[in-house]
Amino acid sequence: MKIYILSVGIIFLALAFSYFVGLITTNLIQKFMTDNSSNIDFPIVPIGYGTISLLSNYLYFNLNLSSKLILLLIFTLSVLLIIIFPSFFKLKKIRFSEIISVFFISSIFILFILFQGEQFYIFRGNHWDSINYLSTALTIKDFDYREIFELREANTYPKESYIYTGDIIYRPLVKLILSFFLHFQLENYFFQYWIFKIFLICNIFISCQFFLKNIGIKNSKVYTYIFIFSSWFLYI
């Protein structure tokens, strides 16, 4: 029960963080766009996650800041902006049904992987790519971008140590965002990887429902549930 509560808490913390960054982003969009943009019901959480991703990518790979420092910096800046300019960043109402949906999705996946155990969540889907991503994310978690290559070149670690740099240049942003979730202490790193995946699934749920609703598809929520619980989606 403790792991379940902590897991749901981390997912909702990440969603709340994305919400406030998305709130800042959408308010800026509406400020500098036409008046019609104020009528758009933006999917705030996925927009916030996108903004965090873009900022993190620049701060880590260009400015060489550490994974932990990037998290603290974005969080601090977001809080300061909302405190300093409270009238500008008006809170957008979140539908209660959307919160319930995200809670339901998170609970289903967390309880399922807890019931199935580590043999399930470690080797589910393409476990070769999964372990590859996790290995690189662990390296990013502990070292900044420059340090990773300096350690490899200096060869200061014994041969049995694992400083992985081979795939850091391939899809690096996913591994960087995953490293944020590895700072939390849960069951193990493989379990924390699944918490990251569930967070992504929640974002996809919100985005997919927004897309289907805005192209005039009836029962968009039903189709979205079908999509995220499909076998091919979960494998990918």
Tab-separated table of C-alpha atoms in Angstrom:
chain	number	residue	atom	x	y	z
A	1	MET	CA	0.000	0.000	0.000
A	2	LYS	CA	2.860	2.373	0.824
A	3	ILE	CA	4.487	1.859	-2.602
A	4	TYR	CA	1.124	2.363	-4.315
A	5	ILE	CA	0.480	5.661	-2.493
A	6	LEU	CA	4.022	6.929	-3.154
A	7	SER	CA	3.791	5.950	-6.825
A	8	VAL	CA	0.466	7.715	-7.367
A	9	GLY	CA	1.835	10.699	-5.454
A	10	ILE	CA	4.915	10.975	-7.694
A	11	ILE	CA	2.800	10.736	-10.861
A	12	PHE	CA	0.411	13.436	-9.642
A	13	LEU	CA	3.347	15.585	-8.520
A	14	ALA	CA	4.816	15.340	-12.034
A	15	LEU	CA	1.400	16.106	-13.560
A	16	ALA	CA	0.936	19.100	-11.233
A	17	PHE	CA	4.413	20.385	-12.115
A	18	SER	CA	3.566	20.027	-15.811
A	19	TYR	CA	0.249	21.796	-15.197
A	20	PHE	CA	1.856	24.922	-13.706
A	21	VAL	CA	4.507	25.104	-16.428
A	22	GLY	CA	1.764	24.561	-18.998
A	23	LEU	CA	-0.257	27.313	-17.357
A	24	ILE	CA	2.620	29.744	-17.835
A	25	THR	CA	3.119	28.603	-21.437
A	26	THR	CA	-0.542	28.848	-22.470
A	27	ASN	CA	-0.927	32.265	-20.845
A	28	LEU	CA	2.088	33.507	-22.799
A	29	ILE	CA	0.659	32.016	-26.006
A	30	GLN	CA	-2.678	33.717	-25.443
A	31	LYS	CA	-1.013	37.019	-24.566
A	32	PHE	CA	0.947	37.252	-27.816
A	33	MET	CA	-1.561	35.622	-30.173
A	34	THR	CA	-4.906	36.823	-31.482
A	35	ASP	CA	-7.954	37.197	-29.272
A	36	ASN	CA	-9.347	33.944	-30.670
A	37	SER	CA	-6.664	31.987	-28.825
A	38	SER	CA	-8.311	32.820	-25.488
A	39	ASN	CA	-11.226	30.584	-26.487
A	40	ILE	CA	-9.035	27.546	-27.118
A	41	ASP	CA	-9.249	24.878	-24.435
A	42	PHE	CA	-5.548	23.954	-24.465
A	43	PRO	CA	-4.424	20.586	-23.026
A	44	ILE	CA	-2.351	22.315	-20.334
A	45	VAL	CA	-0.539	19.316	-18.824
A	46	PRO	CA	0.941	17.966	-22.103
A	47	ILE	CA	1.919	21.514	-23.148
A	48	GLY	CA	3.684	21.935	-19.806
A	49	TYR	CA	5.467	18.615	-20.250
A	50	GLY	CA	6.557	19.731	-23.722
A	51	THR	CA	7.882	23.024	-22.358
A	52	ILE	CA	9.782	21.240	-19.572
A	53	SER	CA	11.263	18.876	-22.156
A	54	LEU	CA	12.467	21.681	-24.442
A	55	LEU	CA	13.975	23.681	-21.570
A	56	SER	CA	15.610	20.611	-20.059
A	57	ASN	CA	17.127	19.619	-23.381
A	58	TYR	CA	18.762	23.041	-23.779
A	59	LEU	CA	19.915	23.318	-20.145
A	60	TYR	CA	21.513	19.864	-20.035
A	61	PHE	CA	23.036	19.451	-23.482
A	62	ASN	CA	23.918	23.092	-24.179
A	63	LEU	CA	24.509	24.722	-20.782
A	64	ASN	CA	25.776	21.527	-19.131
A	65	LEU	CA	23.584	21.775	-16.010
A	66	SER	CA	22.974	18.615	-13.985
A	67	SER	CA	19.687	16.716	-14.059
A	68	LYS	CA	18.849	17.600	-10.436
A	69	LEU	CA	19.730	21.280	-10.891
A	70	ILE	CA	17.494	21.516	-13.973
A	71	LEU	CA	14.529	20.208	-11.989
A	72	LEU	CA	15.131	22.678	-9.156
A	73	LEU	CA	15.679	25.566	-11.568
A	74	ILE	CA	12.501	25.034	-13.600
A	75	PHE	CA	10.452	24.485	-10.436
A	76	THR	CA	11.846	27.622	-8.753
A	77	LEU	CA	11.332	29.813	-11.823
A	78	SER	CA	7.756	28.571	-12.251
A	79	VAL	CA	6.880	29.292	-8.613
A	80	LEU	CA	8.510	32.745	-8.742
A	81	LEU	CA	6.665	33.709	-11.934
A	82	ILE	CA	3.297	32.698	-10.502
A	83	ILE	CA	4.006	34.511	-7.185
A	84	ILE	CA	5.307	37.699	-8.834
A	85	PHE	CA	2.618	37.855	-11.535
A	86	PRO	CA	-0.456	36.224	-9.944
A	87	SER	CA	-2.942	38.249	-11.975
A	88	PHE	CA	-1.332	37.202	-15.250
A	89	PHE	CA	-1.261	33.464	-14.594
A	90	LYS	CA	-4.909	32.778	-13.904
A	91	LEU	CA	-5.636	29.209	-12.909
A	92	LYS	CA	-7.469	27.174	-15.504
A	93	LYS	CA	-10.198	24.948	-14.199
A	94	ILE	CA	-9.333	21.250	-14.388
A	95	ARG	CA	-12.282	18.974	-15.011
A	96	PHE	CA	-12.950	16.639	-12.102
A	97	SER	CA	-13.609	13.824	-14.574
A	98	GLU	CA	-10.105	14.303	-16.018
A	99	ILE	CA	-8.514	13.984	-12.560
A	100	ILE	CA	-10.546	10.823	-11.904
A	101	SER	CA	-9.510	9.391	-15.277
A	102	VAL	CA	-5.817	10.007	-14.632
A	103	PHE	CA	-6.119	8.537	-11.124
A	104	PHE	CA	-7.912	5.474	-12.528
A	105	ILE	CA	-5.279	4.932	-15.228
A	106	SER	CA	-2.384	5.360	-12.772
A	107	SER	CA	-3.969	3.006	-10.238
A	108	ILE	CA	-4.680	0.273	-12.797
A	109	PHE	CA	-1.091	0.190	-14.056
A	110	ILE	CA	0.576	0.516	-10.644
A	111	LEU	CA	-1.527	-2.197	-9.007
A	112	PHE	CA	-1.014	-4.464	-12.013
A	113	ILE	CA	2.777	-4.226	-11.990
A	114	LEU	CA	2.868	-4.606	-8.193
A	115	PHE	CA	0.765	-7.751	-8.506
A	116	GLN	CA	2.822	-9.180	-11.395
A	117	GLY	CA	6.187	-8.393	-9.817
A	118	GLU	CA	9.603	-7.426	-11.093
A	119	GLN	CA	9.921	-10.286	-13.588
A	120	PHE	CA	6.966	-8.719	-15.388
A	121	TYR	CA	7.845	-5.028	-15.362
A	122	ILE	CA	11.550	-5.532	-16.107
A	123	PHE	CA	11.044	-7.719	-19.171
A	124	ARG	CA	7.704	-6.429	-20.485
A	125	GLY	CA	7.842	-5.274	-24.121
A	126	ASN	CA	11.174	-4.540	-25.774
A	127	HIS	CA	13.408	-5.106	-22.765
A	128	TRP	CA	16.630	-4.592	-24.764
A	129	ASP	CA	15.701	-0.998	-25.608
A	130	SER	CA	14.232	-0.511	-22.148
A	131	ILE	CA	17.465	-1.467	-20.359
A	132	ASN	CA	19.416	0.620	-22.865
A	133	TYR	CA	17.308	3.693	-22.014
A	134	LEU	CA	17.564	3.042	-18.290
A	135	SER	CA	21.354	2.606	-18.369
A	136	THR	CA	21.831	5.927	-20.147
A	137	ALA	CA	19.321	7.698	-17.877
A	138	LEU	CA	21.215	6.493	-14.792
A	139	THR	CA	24.409	7.963	-16.206
A	140	ILE	CA	22.655	11.267	-16.929
A	141	LYS	CA	21.201	11.262	-13.399
A	142	ASP	CA	24.652	11.133	-11.785
A	143	PHE	CA	26.765	13.193	-14.193
A	144	ASP	CA	26.386	16.290	-16.330
A	145	TYR	CA	26.889	16.038	-20.084
A	146	ARG	CA	30.547	17.094	-20.094
A	147	GLU	CA	31.464	14.863	-17.151
A	148	ILE	CA	30.155	11.764	-18.896
A	149	PHE	CA	32.614	12.096	-21.752
A	150	GLU	CA	35.459	13.274	-19.520
A	151	LEU	CA	35.099	10.136	-17.392
A	152	ARG	CA	35.115	7.954	-20.454
A	153	GLU	CA	38.211	9.609	-21.891
A	154	ALA	CA	40.088	9.699	-18.571
A	155	ASN	CA	39.268	6.042	-17.882
A	156	THR	CA	39.556	6.710	-14.134
A	157	TYR	CA	37.027	4.044	-13.227
A	158	PRO	CA	37.959	0.359	-13.070
A	159	LYS	CA	36.903	-1.822	-15.981
A	160	GLU	CA	33.985	-3.342	-14.098
A	161	SER	CA	32.405	0.102	-13.594
A	162	TYR	CA	29.687	1.070	-16.016
A	163	ILE	CA	29.888	4.595	-17.432
A	164	TYR	CA	27.585	4.323	-20.408
A	165	THR	CA	27.975	6.856	-23.251
A	166	GLY	CA	27.307	4.785	-26.342
A	167	ASP	CA	23.691	5.782	-26.916
A	168	ILE	CA	23.489	9.146	-25.178
A	169	ILE	CA	23.276	10.922	-28.532
A	170	TYR	CA	20.319	8.781	-29.681
A	171	ARG	CA	16.925	10.048	-28.466
A	172	PRO	CA	18.717	11.791	-25.587
A	173	LEU	CA	15.727	13.815	-24.360
A	174	VAL	CA	13.700	10.749	-23.332
A	175	LYS	CA	16.622	9.536	-21.239
A	176	LEU	CA	17.092	12.967	-19.684
A	177	ILE	CA	13.417	13.205	-18.606
A	178	LEU	CA	13.581	9.626	-17.329
A	179	SER	CA	16.572	10.631	-15.183
A	180	PHE	CA	14.314	13.095	-13.322
A	181	PHE	CA	12.137	10.208	-12.131
A	182	LEU	CA	15.183	8.210	-11.054
A	183	HIS	CA	15.906	10.796	-8.338
A	184	PHE	CA	12.914	9.445	-6.378
A	185	GLN	CA	13.502	6.453	-4.120
A	186	LEU	CA	11.011	3.652	-4.758
A	187	GLU	CA	11.276	-0.120	-5.172
A	188	ASN	CA	14.087	-0.080	-7.721
A	189	TYR	CA	15.130	1.725	-10.893
A	190	PHE	CA	13.083	-0.581	-13.116
A	191	PHE	CA	9.965	0.210	-11.109
A	192	GLN	CA	10.722	3.950	-11.295
A	193	TYR	CA	11.039	3.571	-15.061
A	194	TRP	CA	7.467	2.258	-15.101
A	195	ILE	CA	6.293	5.266	-13.077
A	196	PHE	CA	7.764	7.433	-15.841
A	197	LYS	CA	5.919	5.348	-18.443
A	198	ILE	CA	2.626	5.738	-16.576
A	199	PHE	CA	3.182	9.493	-16.417
A	200	LEU	CA	3.638	9.482	-20.206
A	201	ILE	CA	0.476	7.399	-20.641
A	202	CYS	CA	-1.471	10.003	-18.633
A	203	ASN	CA	-0.154	12.722	-20.936
A	204	ILE	CA	-1.101	10.678	-23.984
A	205	PHE	CA	-4.590	10.127	-22.568
A	206	ILE	CA	-5.136	13.885	-22.134
A	207	SER	CA	-3.656	14.685	-25.559
A	208	CYS	CA	-5.556	11.974	-27.410
A	209	GLN	CA	-8.883	12.966	-25.865
A	210	PHE	CA	-8.213	16.620	-26.743
A	211	PHE	CA	-7.406	15.681	-30.347
A	212	LEU	CA	-10.437	13.427	-30.859
A	213	LYS	CA	-12.781	15.921	-29.223
A	214	ASN	CA	-11.561	18.795	-31.410
A	215	ILE	CA	-12.014	16.881	-34.658
A	216	GLY	CA	-15.621	16.179	-33.712
A	217	ILE	CA	-15.379	12.525	-32.627
A	218	LYS	CA	-18.219	11.544	-30.309
A	219	ASN	CA	-17.414	9.485	-27.206
A	220	SER	CA	-13.794	10.650	-27.425
A	221	LYS	CA	-13.045	9.453	-23.887
A	222	VAL	CA	-14.161	5.897	-24.700
A	223	TYR	CA	-11.927	5.735	-27.783
A	224	THR	CA	-9.044	7.178	-25.789
A	225	TYR	CA	-9.370	4.481	-23.133
A	226	ILE	CA	-9.442	1.824	-25.857
A	227	PHE	CA	-6.297	3.301	-27.396
A	228	ILE	CA	-4.160	3.481	-24.249
A	229	PHE	CA	-5.153	0.009	-23.052
A	230	SER	CA	-4.507	-1.626	-26.428
A	231	SER	CA	-1.772	-4.260	-26.580
A	232	TRP	CA	0.278	-2.524	-29.304
A	233	PHE	CA	0.314	0.783	-27.426
A	234	LEU	CA	1.498	-0.876	-24.222
A	235	TYR	CA	4.200	-2.818	-26.058
A	236	ILE	CA	5.599	0.372	-27.601
